[in-house]
Short mmCIF file of C-alpha atoms and ligand atoms in Angstrom, two decimals:
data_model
loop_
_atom_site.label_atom_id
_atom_site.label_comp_id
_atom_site.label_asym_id
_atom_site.label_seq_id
_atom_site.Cartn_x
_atom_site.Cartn_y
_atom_site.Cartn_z
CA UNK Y 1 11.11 -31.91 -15.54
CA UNK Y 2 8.58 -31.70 -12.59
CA UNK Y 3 10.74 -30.02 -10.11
CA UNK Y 4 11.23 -26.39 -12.42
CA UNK Y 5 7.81 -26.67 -13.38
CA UNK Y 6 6.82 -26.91 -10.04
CA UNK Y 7 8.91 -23.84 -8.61
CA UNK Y 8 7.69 -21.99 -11.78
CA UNK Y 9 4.69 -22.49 -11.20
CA UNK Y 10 4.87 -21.61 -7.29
CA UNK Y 11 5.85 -18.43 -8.00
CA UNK Y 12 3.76 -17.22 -10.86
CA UNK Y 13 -0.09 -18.60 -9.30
CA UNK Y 14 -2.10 -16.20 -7.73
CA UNK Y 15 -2.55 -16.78 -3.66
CA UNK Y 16 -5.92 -16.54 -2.58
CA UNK Y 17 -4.97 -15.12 0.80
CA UNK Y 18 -1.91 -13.59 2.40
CA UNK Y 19 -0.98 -12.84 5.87
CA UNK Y 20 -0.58 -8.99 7.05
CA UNK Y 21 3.36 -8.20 7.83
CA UNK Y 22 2.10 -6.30 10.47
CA UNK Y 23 -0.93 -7.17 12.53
CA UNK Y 24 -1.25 -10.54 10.96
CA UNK Y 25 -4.64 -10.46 9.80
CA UNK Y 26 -5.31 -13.01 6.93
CA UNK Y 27 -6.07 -10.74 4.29
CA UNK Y 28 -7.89 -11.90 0.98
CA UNK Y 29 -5.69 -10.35 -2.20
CA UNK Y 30 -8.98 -9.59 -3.77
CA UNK Y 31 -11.71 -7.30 -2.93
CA UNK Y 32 -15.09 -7.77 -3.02
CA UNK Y 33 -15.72 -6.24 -6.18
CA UNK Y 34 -12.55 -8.56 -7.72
CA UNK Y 35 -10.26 -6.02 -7.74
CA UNK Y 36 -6.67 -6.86 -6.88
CA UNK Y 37 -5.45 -5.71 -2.92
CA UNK Y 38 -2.43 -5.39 -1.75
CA UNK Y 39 -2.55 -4.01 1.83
CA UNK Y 40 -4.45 -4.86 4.56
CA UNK Y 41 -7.65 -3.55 5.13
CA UNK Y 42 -7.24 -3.48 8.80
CA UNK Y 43 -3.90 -1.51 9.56
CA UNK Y 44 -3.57 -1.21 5.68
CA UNK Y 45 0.38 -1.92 6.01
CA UNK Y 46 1.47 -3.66 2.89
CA UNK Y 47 4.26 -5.70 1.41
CA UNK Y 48 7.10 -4.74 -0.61
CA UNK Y 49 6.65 -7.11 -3.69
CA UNK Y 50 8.81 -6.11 -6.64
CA UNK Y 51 7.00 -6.18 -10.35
CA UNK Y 52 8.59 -8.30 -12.52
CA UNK Y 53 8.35 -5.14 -15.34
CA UNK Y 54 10.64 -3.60 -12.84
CA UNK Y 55 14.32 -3.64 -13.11
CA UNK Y 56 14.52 -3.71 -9.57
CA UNK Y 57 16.69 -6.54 -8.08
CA UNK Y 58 14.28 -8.67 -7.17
CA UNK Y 59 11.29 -8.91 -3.88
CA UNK Y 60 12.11 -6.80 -1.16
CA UNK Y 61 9.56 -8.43 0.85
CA UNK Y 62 9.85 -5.64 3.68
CA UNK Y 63 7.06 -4.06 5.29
CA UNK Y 64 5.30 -1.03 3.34
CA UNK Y 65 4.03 1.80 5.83
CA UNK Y 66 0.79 3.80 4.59
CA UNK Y 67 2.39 7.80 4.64
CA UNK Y 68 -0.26 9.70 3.12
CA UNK Y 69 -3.10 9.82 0.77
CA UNK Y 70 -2.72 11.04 -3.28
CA UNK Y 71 -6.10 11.26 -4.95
CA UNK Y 72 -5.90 11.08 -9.16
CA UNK Y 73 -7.69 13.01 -11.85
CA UNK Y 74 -10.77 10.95 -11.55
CA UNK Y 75 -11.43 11.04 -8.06
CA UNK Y 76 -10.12 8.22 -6.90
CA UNK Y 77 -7.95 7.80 -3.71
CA UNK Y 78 -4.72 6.13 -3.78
CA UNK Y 79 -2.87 5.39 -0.63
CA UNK Y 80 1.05 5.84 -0.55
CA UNK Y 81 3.40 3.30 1.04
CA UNK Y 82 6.64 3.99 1.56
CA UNK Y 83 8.60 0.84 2.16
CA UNK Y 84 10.49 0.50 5.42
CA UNK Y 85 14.19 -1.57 3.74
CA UNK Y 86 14.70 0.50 0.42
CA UNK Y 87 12.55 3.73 0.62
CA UNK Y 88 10.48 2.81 -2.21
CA UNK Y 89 7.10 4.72 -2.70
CA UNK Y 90 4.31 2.98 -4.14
CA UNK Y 91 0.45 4.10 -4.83
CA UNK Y 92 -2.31 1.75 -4.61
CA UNK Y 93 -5.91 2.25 -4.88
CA UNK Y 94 -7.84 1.90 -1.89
CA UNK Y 95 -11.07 -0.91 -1.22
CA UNK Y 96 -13.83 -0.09 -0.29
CA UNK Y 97 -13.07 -2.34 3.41
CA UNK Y 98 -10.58 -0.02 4.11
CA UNK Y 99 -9.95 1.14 6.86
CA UNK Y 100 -11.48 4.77 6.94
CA UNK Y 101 -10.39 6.09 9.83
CA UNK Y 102 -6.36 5.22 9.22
CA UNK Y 103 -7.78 6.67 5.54
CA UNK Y 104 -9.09 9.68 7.00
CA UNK Y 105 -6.42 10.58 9.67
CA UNK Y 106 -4.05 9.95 6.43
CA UNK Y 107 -5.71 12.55 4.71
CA UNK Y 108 -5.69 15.43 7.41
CA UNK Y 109 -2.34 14.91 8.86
CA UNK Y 110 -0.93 17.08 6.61
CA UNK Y 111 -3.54 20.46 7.21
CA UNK Y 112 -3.44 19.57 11.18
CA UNK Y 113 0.33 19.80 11.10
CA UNK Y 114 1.31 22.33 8.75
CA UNK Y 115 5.07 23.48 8.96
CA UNK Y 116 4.05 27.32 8.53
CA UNK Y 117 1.92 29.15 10.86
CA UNK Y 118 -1.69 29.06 9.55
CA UNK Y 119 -1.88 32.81 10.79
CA UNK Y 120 -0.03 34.06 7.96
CA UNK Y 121 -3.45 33.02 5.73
CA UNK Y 122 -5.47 36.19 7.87
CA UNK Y 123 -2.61 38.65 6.29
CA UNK Y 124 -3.89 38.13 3.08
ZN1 ZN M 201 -2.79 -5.40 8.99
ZN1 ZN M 202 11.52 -2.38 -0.45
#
C-alpha cells in the first residue's frame, strides 16, 4: 500500500524550492508576499510544467524563455514564456524580486525595434 501512496504523494506536495533550468539559481516557489512563482527571479527563465486541468500529454519539463511582457486590465504585469520543446505560451504574473531590468528591456524591445519605419508617424 505504501509504495503508491508514496509516489502519489511525491508528486502532488508542494516543493519548497526548485532549481533554475537555466542559471541554476535555487529559487523559492513562493514569493515573499506568499504568492506562488514559477520563474526565476534572476534570469526569470521558467519551467514547462503541464496543469493537470490541461489535456495536455503530460510535463514537458523543457525550459520556458521570457519573450515579452502583457500587462492585464488591472494593471498588473504578466510576463510571457514561450517554451523552448512544444511552443507553448504561458503568462505569469511577475514578483516583486524580479528582475527589472530583463522586465524592463522586455517591455521596450518591441518600440526600439519596430518593423515599420517610425518616420511614417511625422506624415500624419
Ligand atoms: Zn535563473
Ligand atoms: Zn513545453
Amino acid at each position: 500500500m505504501s509504495t503508491t501512496d508514496n509516489t502519489r504523494q511525491n508528486n502532488t506536495v508542494k516543493i519548497g524550492t526548485f532549481a533554475c533550468v537555466r542559471c541554476g539559481l535555487t529559487v523559492s516557489a513562493f514569493a515573499a508576499d506568499g504568492t506562488r512563482r514559477n520563474h526565476c527571479p534572476s534570469c526569470l527563465h521558467s519551467r514547462h510544467i503541464v496543469d493537470h486541468t490541461d489535456d495536455s500529454p503530460g510535463d514537458c519539463q523543457a525550459r520556458m524563455t521570457p519573450i515579452a511582457i502583457a500587462v492585464t486590465r488591472g494593471g498588473d504585469w504578466m510576463v510571457i514564456h514561450r517554451c523552448v520543446r512544444c511552443d507553448e505560451l504561458t503568462a505569469n504574473p511577475i514578483c516583486a524580486d524580479d528582475n527589472q531590468l530583463i522586465l524592463m528591456r522586455m517591455a521596450v524591445r518591441p518600440l526600439a525595434q519596430p518593423p515599420f519605419p517610425l518616420e511614417v508617424f511625422g506624415d500624419l
